[in-house]
mmCIF file of C-alpha atoms (C1' of nucleotides) in Angstrom:
data_model
loop_
_atom_site.group_PDB
_atom_site.id
_atom_site.type_symbol
_atom_site.label_atom_id
_atom_site.label_comp_id
_atom_site.label_asym_id
_atom_site.label_seq_id
_atom_site.Cartn_x
_atom_site.Cartn_y
_atom_site.Cartn_z
ATOM 1 C CA UNK A 608 0.000 0.000 0.000
ATOM 2 C CA UNK A 609 0.864 3.640 -0.003
ATOM 3 C CA UNK A 610 0.147 3.887 -3.680
ATOM 4 C CA UNK A 611 -2.447 6.545 -3.159
ATOM 5 C CA UNK A 612 -0.295 8.854 -1.098
ATOM 6 C CA UNK A 613 0.481 12.335 -2.139
ATOM 7 C CA UNK A 614 -1.953 15.173 -2.288
ATOM 8 C CA UNK A 615 -2.825 14.892 -5.936
ATOM 9 C CA UNK A 616 -3.159 11.254 -6.861
ATOM 10 C CA UNK A 617 -6.742 10.861 -5.780
ATOM 11 C CA UNK A 618 -7.648 14.029 -7.606
ATOM 12 C CA UNK A 619 -5.902 12.925 -10.768
ATOM 13 C CA UNK A 620 -7.605 9.553 -10.722
ATOM 14 C CA UNK A 621 -10.899 11.212 -10.005
ATOM 15 C CA UNK A 622 -10.624 13.444 -13.029
ATOM 16 C CA UNK A 623 -9.584 10.544 -15.222
ATOM 17 C CA UNK A 624 -12.636 8.645 -14.041
ATOM 18 C CA UNK A 625 -14.834 11.581 -14.957
ATOM 19 C CA UNK A 626 -13.452 11.765 -18.440
ATOM 20 C CA UNK A 627 -10.936 9.644 -20.246
ATOM 21 C CA UNK A 628 -8.525 10.036 -21.874
ATOM 22 C CA UNK A 629 -7.104 13.319 -20.790
ATOM 23 C CA UNK A 630 -4.301 15.392 -22.152
ATOM 24 C CA UNK A 631 -1.692 16.826 -19.879
ATOM 25 C CA UNK A 632 -2.958 20.371 -20.218
ATOM 26 C CA UNK A 633 -6.451 19.087 -19.662
ATOM 27 C CA UNK A 634 -5.517 17.758 -16.265
ATOM 28 C CA UNK A 635 -3.627 20.912 -15.533
ATOM 29 C CA UNK A 636 -6.765 22.906 -16.073
ATOM 30 C CA UNK A 637 -8.949 20.459 -14.215
ATOM 31 C CA UNK A 638 -6.806 20.632 -11.095
ATOM 32 C CA UNK A 639 -6.333 24.325 -10.534
ATOM 33 C CA UNK A 640 -3.669 24.513 -7.875
ATOM 34 C CA UNK A 641 -1.336 21.835 -9.106
ATOM 35 C CA UNK A 642 1.998 22.833 -10.585
ATOM 36 C CA UNK A 643 3.350 21.227 -13.726
ATOM 37 C CA UNK A 644 6.064 19.685 -11.670
ATOM 38 C CA UNK A 645 3.730 17.994 -9.238
ATOM 39 C CA UNK A 646 1.360 16.913 -11.953
ATOM 40 C CA UNK A 647 3.974 15.162 -14.014
ATOM 41 C CA UNK A 648 5.592 13.729 -10.915
ATOM 42 C CA UNK A 649 2.404 12.178 -9.654
ATOM 43 C CA UNK A 650 1.425 10.980 -13.093
ATOM 44 C CA UNK A 651 4.744 9.199 -13.400
ATOM 45 C CA UNK A 652 4.285 7.627 -10.009
ATOM 46 C CA UNK A 653 0.806 6.446 -10.909
ATOM 47 C CA UNK A 654 2.171 5.099 -14.154
ATOM 48 C CA UNK A 655 4.891 3.219 -12.298
ATOM 49 C CA UNK A 656 2.249 1.779 -10.003
ATOM 50 C CA UNK A 657 0.261 0.513 -12.944
ATOM 51 C CA UNK A 658 -2.752 2.706 -12.349
ATOM 52 C CA UNK A 659 -2.333 5.088 -15.256
ATOM 53 C CA UNK A 660 -1.271 4.554 -18.851
ATOM 54 C CA UNK A 661 0.533 7.186 -20.894
ATOM 55 C CA UNK A 662 -0.043 7.326 -24.618
ATOM 56 C CA UNK A 663 2.175 9.431 -26.821
ATOM 57 C CA UNK A 664 1.109 10.527 -30.283
ATOM 58 C CA UNK A 665 4.237 11.444 -32.193
ATOM 59 C CA UNK A 666 2.851 14.625 -33.638
ATOM 60 C CA UNK A 667 3.756 18.232 -33.766
ATOM 61 C CA UNK A 668 2.824 19.874 -31.523
ATOM 62 C CA UNK A 669 3.275 17.068 -29.014
ATOM 63 C CA UNK A 670 0.186 15.173 -27.993
ATOM 64 C CA UNK A 671 0.083 12.960 -24.920
ATOM 65 C CA UNK A 672 -2.904 11.351 -23.351
ATOM 66 C CA UNK A 673 -3.403 9.698 -20.013
ATOM 67 C CA UNK A 674 -5.904 7.044 -19.186
ATOM 68 C CA UNK A 675 -6.566 4.629 -16.377
ATOM 69 C CA UNK A 676 -5.470 1.033 -16.620
ATOM 70 C CA UNK A 677 -7.814 -1.724 -15.559
ATOM 71 C CA UNK A 678 -6.359 -1.481 -12.075
ATOM 72 C CA UNK A 679 -7.060 2.231 -12.155
ATOM 73 C CA UNK A 680 -10.648 1.771 -13.206
ATOM 74 C CA UNK A 681 -10.998 -0.825 -10.467
ATOM 75 C CA UNK A 682 -10.541 1.973 -7.983
ATOM 76 C CA UNK A 683 -13.982 3.314 -8.819
ATOM 77 C CA UNK A 684 -15.848 1.697 -5.920
ATOM 78 C CA UNK A 685 -13.218 2.778 -3.439
ATOM 79 C CA UNK A 686 -13.243 6.352 -4.673
ATOM 80 C CA UNK A 687 -17.011 6.452 -4.657
ATOM 81 C CA UNK A 688 -17.056 5.191 -1.101
ATOM 82 C CA UNK A 689 -14.540 7.826 -0.091
ATOM 83 C CA UNK A 690 -16.517 10.490 -1.863
ATOM 84 C CA UNK A 691 -19.721 9.489 -0.146
ATOM 85 C CA UNK A 692 -17.985 9.482 3.182
ATOM 86 C CA UNK A 693 -16.547 12.929 2.598
ATOM 87 C CA UNK A 694 -19.965 14.216 1.599
ATOM 88 C CA UNK A 695 -21.540 12.820 4.757
ATOM 89 C CA UNK A 696 -18.812 13.444 7.271
ATOM 90 C CA UNK A 697 -17.242 16.695 6.183
ATOM 91 C CA UNK A 698 -20.275 18.831 5.584
ATOM 92 C CA UNK A 699 -19.614 22.338 4.461
ATOM 93 C CA UNK A 700 -22.223 25.116 4.662
ATOM 94 C CA UNK B 701 -10.460 16.399 1.721
ATOM 95 C CA UNK B 702 -6.950 15.392 2.601
ATOM 96 C CA UNK B 703 -8.011 14.054 5.946
ATOM 97 C CA UNK B 704 -6.547 10.673 5.215
ATOM 98 C CA UNK B 705 -3.128 11.928 4.327
ATOM 99 C CA UNK B 706 -0.077 10.858 6.162
ATOM 100 C CA UNK B 707 1.421 7.425 6.127
ATOM 101 C CA UNK B 708 -0.216 6.140 9.256
ATOM 102 C CA UNK B 709 -3.773 7.333 9.366
ATOM 103 C CA UNK B 710 -5.244 4.570 7.291
ATOM 104 C CA UNK B 711 -3.351 2.032 9.342
ATOM 105 C CA UNK B 712 -4.530 3.513 12.612
ATOM 106 C CA UNK B 713 -8.130 3.550 11.475
ATOM 107 C CA UNK B 714 -7.786 0.037 10.199
ATOM 108 C CA UNK B 715 -6.579 -1.228 13.531
ATOM 109 C CA UNK B 716 -9.329 0.619 15.348
ATOM 110 C CA UNK B 717 -11.864 -0.987 13.067
ATOM 111 C CA UNK B 718 -10.426 -4.376 13.846
ATOM 112 C CA UNK B 719 -10.694 -3.865 17.562
ATOM 113 C CA UNK B 720 -12.076 -0.995 19.570
ATOM 114 C CA UNK B 721 -11.230 0.664 21.830
ATOM 115 C CA UNK B 722 -7.489 0.621 21.800
ATOM 116 C CA UNK B 723 -4.975 1.910 24.241
ATOM 117 C CA UNK B 724 -2.037 3.915 23.065
ATOM 118 C CA UNK B 725 0.465 1.138 23.711
ATOM 119 C CA UNK B 726 -1.890 -1.245 21.973
ATOM 120 C CA UNK B 727 -1.707 0.741 18.785
ATOM 121 C CA UNK B 728 1.998 1.086 19.190
ATOM 122 C CA UNK B 729 2.347 -2.664 19.193
ATOM 123 C CA UNK B 730 -0.133 -3.145 16.384
ATOM 124 C CA UNK B 731 1.751 -0.825 14.068
ATOM 125 C CA UNK B 732 5.336 -1.997 14.343
ATOM 126 C CA UNK B 733 7.299 0.709 12.616
ATOM 127 C CA UNK B 734 5.538 3.761 13.902
ATOM 128 C CA UNK B 735 7.299 5.976 16.403
ATOM 129 C CA UNK B 736 5.554 7.375 19.444
ATOM 130 C CA UNK B 737 5.876 10.799 17.983
ATOM 131 C CA UNK B 738 4.154 9.931 14.746
ATOM 132 C CA UNK B 739 1.499 7.874 16.446
ATOM 133 C CA UNK B 740 0.435 10.618 18.810
ATOM 134 C CA UNK B 741 0.708 13.195 16.061
ATOM 135 C CA UNK B 742 -1.555 11.316 13.699
ATOM 136 C CA UNK B 743 -3.972 10.433 16.467
ATOM 137 C CA UNK B 744 -4.285 14.093 17.349
ATOM 138 C CA UNK B 745 -4.880 14.955 13.724
ATOM 139 C CA UNK B 746 -7.551 12.296 13.407
ATOM 140 C CA UNK B 747 -9.107 13.562 16.601
ATOM 141 C CA UNK B 748 -9.142 17.098 15.259
ATOM 142 C CA UNK B 749 -10.788 15.822 12.104
ATOM 143 C CA UNK B 750 -13.513 14.161 14.107
ATOM 144 C CA UNK B 751 -12.642 10.629 13.113
ATOM 145 C CA UNK B 752 -11.216 9.434 16.400
ATOM 146 C CA UNK B 753 -12.272 10.040 19.991
ATOM 147 C CA UNK B 754 -9.839 10.072 22.895
ATOM 148 C CA UNK B 755 -10.992 8.876 26.274
ATOM 149 C CA UNK B 756 -8.905 9.510 29.355
ATOM 150 C CA UNK B 757 -9.371 7.513 32.521
ATOM 151 C CA UNK B 758 -7.885 9.513 35.353
ATOM 152 C CA UNK B 759 -6.076 6.603 36.910
ATOM 153 C CA UNK B 760 -2.597 5.756 37.939
ATOM 154 C CA UNK B 761 -0.900 4.555 35.875
ATOM 155 C CA UNK B 762 -2.462 6.652 33.112
ATOM 156 C CA UNK B 763 -5.031 4.982 30.959
ATOM 157 C CA UNK B 764 -6.129 6.390 27.613
ATOM 158 C CA UNK B 765 -8.264 4.744 25.013
ATOM 159 C CA UNK B 766 -8.957 5.635 21.435
ATOM 160 C CA UNK B 767 -12.028 4.753 19.489
ATOM 161 C CA UNK B 768 -13.600 5.750 16.220
ATOM 162 C CA UNK B 769 -16.368 8.296 16.089
ATOM 163 C CA UNK B 770 -19.425 7.674 13.960
ATOM 164 C CA UNK B 771 -17.638 9.425 11.112
ATOM 165 C CA UNK B 772 -14.692 7.110 11.652
ATOM 166 C CA UNK B 773 -16.836 3.996 11.581
ATOM 167 C CA UNK B 774 -18.482 5.342 8.449
ATOM 168 C CA UNK B 775 -15.161 4.891 6.710
ATOM 169 C CA UNK B 776 -15.581 1.130 6.806
ATOM 170 C CA UNK B 777 -16.986 0.697 3.279
ATOM 171 C CA UNK B 778 -14.305 2.914 1.827
ATOM 172 C CA UNK B 779 -11.531 1.071 3.608
ATOM 173 C CA UNK B 780 -12.956 -2.278 2.580
ATOM 174 C CA UNK B 781 -13.130 -1.142 -1.009
ATOM 175 C CA UNK B 782 -9.539 0.016 -0.868
ATOM 176 C CA UNK B 783 -8.483 -3.219 0.721
ATOM 177 C CA UNK B 784 -10.193 -5.276 -1.946
ATOM 178 C CA UNK B 785 -8.622 -3.180 -4.614
ATOM 179 C CA UNK B 786 -5.174 -3.607 -3.110
ATOM 180 C CA UNK B 787 -5.700 -7.347 -2.890
ATOM 181 C CA UNK B 788 -6.714 -7.537 -6.538
ATOM 182 C CA UNK B 789 -4.401 -5.020 -8.095
ATOM 183 C CA UNK B 790 -1.201 -5.341 -6.129
ATOM 184 C CA UNK B 791 -0.712 -9.080 -6.136
ATOM 185 C CA UNK B 792 2.302 -10.365 -4.337
ATOM 186 C CA UNK B 793 3.765 -13.814 -5.154
ATOM 187 C "C1'" DC C 823 1.527 4.197 30.687
ATOM 188 C "C1'" DA C 824 1.136 7.852 27.769
ATOM 189 C "C1'" DG C 825 2.995 10.992 26.372
ATOM 190 C "C1'" DT C 826 6.825 15.687 25.598
ATOM 191 C "C1'" DA C 827 10.930 17.754 23.976
ATOM 192 C "C1'" DT C 828 14.815 18.196 20.838
ATOM 193 C "C1'" DC C 829 17.449 17.801 17.138
ATOM 194 C "C1'" DC C 830 18.306 16.479 12.649
ATOM 195 C "C1'" DA C 831 17.664 14.039 7.989
ATOM 196 C "C1'" DA C 832 14.738 13.219 4.287
ATOM 197 C "C1'" DT C 833 11.045 14.246 1.557
ATOM 198 C "C1'" DT C 834 7.663 17.213 -0.544
ATOM 199 C "C1'" DC C 835 6.158 21.156 -2.611
ATOM 200 C "C1'" DG C 836 5.938 25.545 -5.040
ATOM 201 C "C1'" DA C 837 7.829 29.201 -7.952
ATOM 202 C "C1'" DT C 838 10.308 30.251 -11.718
ATOM 203 C "C1'" DA C 839 12.705 29.735 -15.871
ATOM 204 C "C1'" DC C 840 13.736 27.147 -19.867
ATOM 205 C "C1'" DT C 841 13.230 23.498 -24.044
ATOM 206 C "C1'" DG C 842 12.221 20.287 -28.184
ATOM 207 C "C1'" DC D 1196 2.081 21.172 -25.941
ATOM 208 C "C1'" DA D 1197 4.326 18.650 -22.699
ATOM 209 C "C1'" DG D 1198 7.418 18.594 -20.346
ATOM 210 C "C1'" DT D 1199 12.701 19.364 -17.673
ATOM 211 C "C1'" DA D 1200 15.858 21.882 -14.437
ATOM 212 C "C1'" DT D 1201 16.958 24.235 -10.366
ATOM 213 C "C1'" DC D 1202 16.424 26.371 -6.051
ATOM 214 C "C1'" DG D 1203 14.853 27.118 -1.621
ATOM 215 C "C1'" DA D 1204 10.986 26.837 1.845
ATOM 216 C "C1'" DA D 1205 8.084 24.010 4.270
ATOM 217 C "C1'" DT D 1206 6.526 19.830 5.859
ATOM 218 C "C1'" DT D 1207 7.315 15.250 7.491
ATOM 219 C "C1'" DG D 1208 9.612 11.665 9.686
ATOM 220 C "C1'" DG D 1209 12.922 9.266 12.770
ATOM 221 C "C1'" DA D 1210 16.040 8.651 16.908
ATOM 222 C "C1'" DT D 1211 16.728 9.537 21.356
ATOM 223 C "C1'" DA D 1212 16.050 11.098 25.873
ATOM 224 C "C1'" DC D 1213 13.076 12.561 29.397
ATOM 225 C "C1'" DT D 1214 8.497 13.163 32.478
ATOM 226 C "C1'" DG D 1215 4.000 13.087 35.529
#
DNA sequence: CAGTATCCAATTCGATACTG
DNA sequence: CAGTATCGAATTGGATACTG
């Protein structure tokens, strides 16, 4: 375990679950306060953990897409459960 | 969100779900590589987040127990889902 | 037993600038 | 567009010693 550590991984996976695939700049826009550095760092980590797949289209300008692997998609129930919990237990006005 | 960050929180909650309540030294033994400092630190954070309740028995020697609040118990489905996912997606030989 | 207190190393994170 | 490089600040984590 420990695969889901880091402030951004859950958010990244969440946004990939909402819409797939996503381009790098797409994710950048979807997650407002993340820096490029953190985004790429966490994406690489998720890739290394087998949760995210990186697809490069050798075009100009560069085109890279990210999508969830099967293992990544399999996180859906867990993320939903976490989301529900957060909605119930961390109510905001 | 971000309540579950930190290396130990999920472990602490897990052990509290397994058996409640737990004394401090209990948790210390249950989580081998945690230091006292980190354990108390994370427990305080969980307490502040309303996930864990701390109960002090004014005895000698001191006696303190920790248990999950309702919000903490409500994490059960999420933790189970994560556990299942880990079992499926991070297979070890 | 259930913590505190210190000190120090390692890691994380953000801002900024630059590149193919 | 999709990164890489570098720096420094902040946070986190561990070891150790001590206390009511």
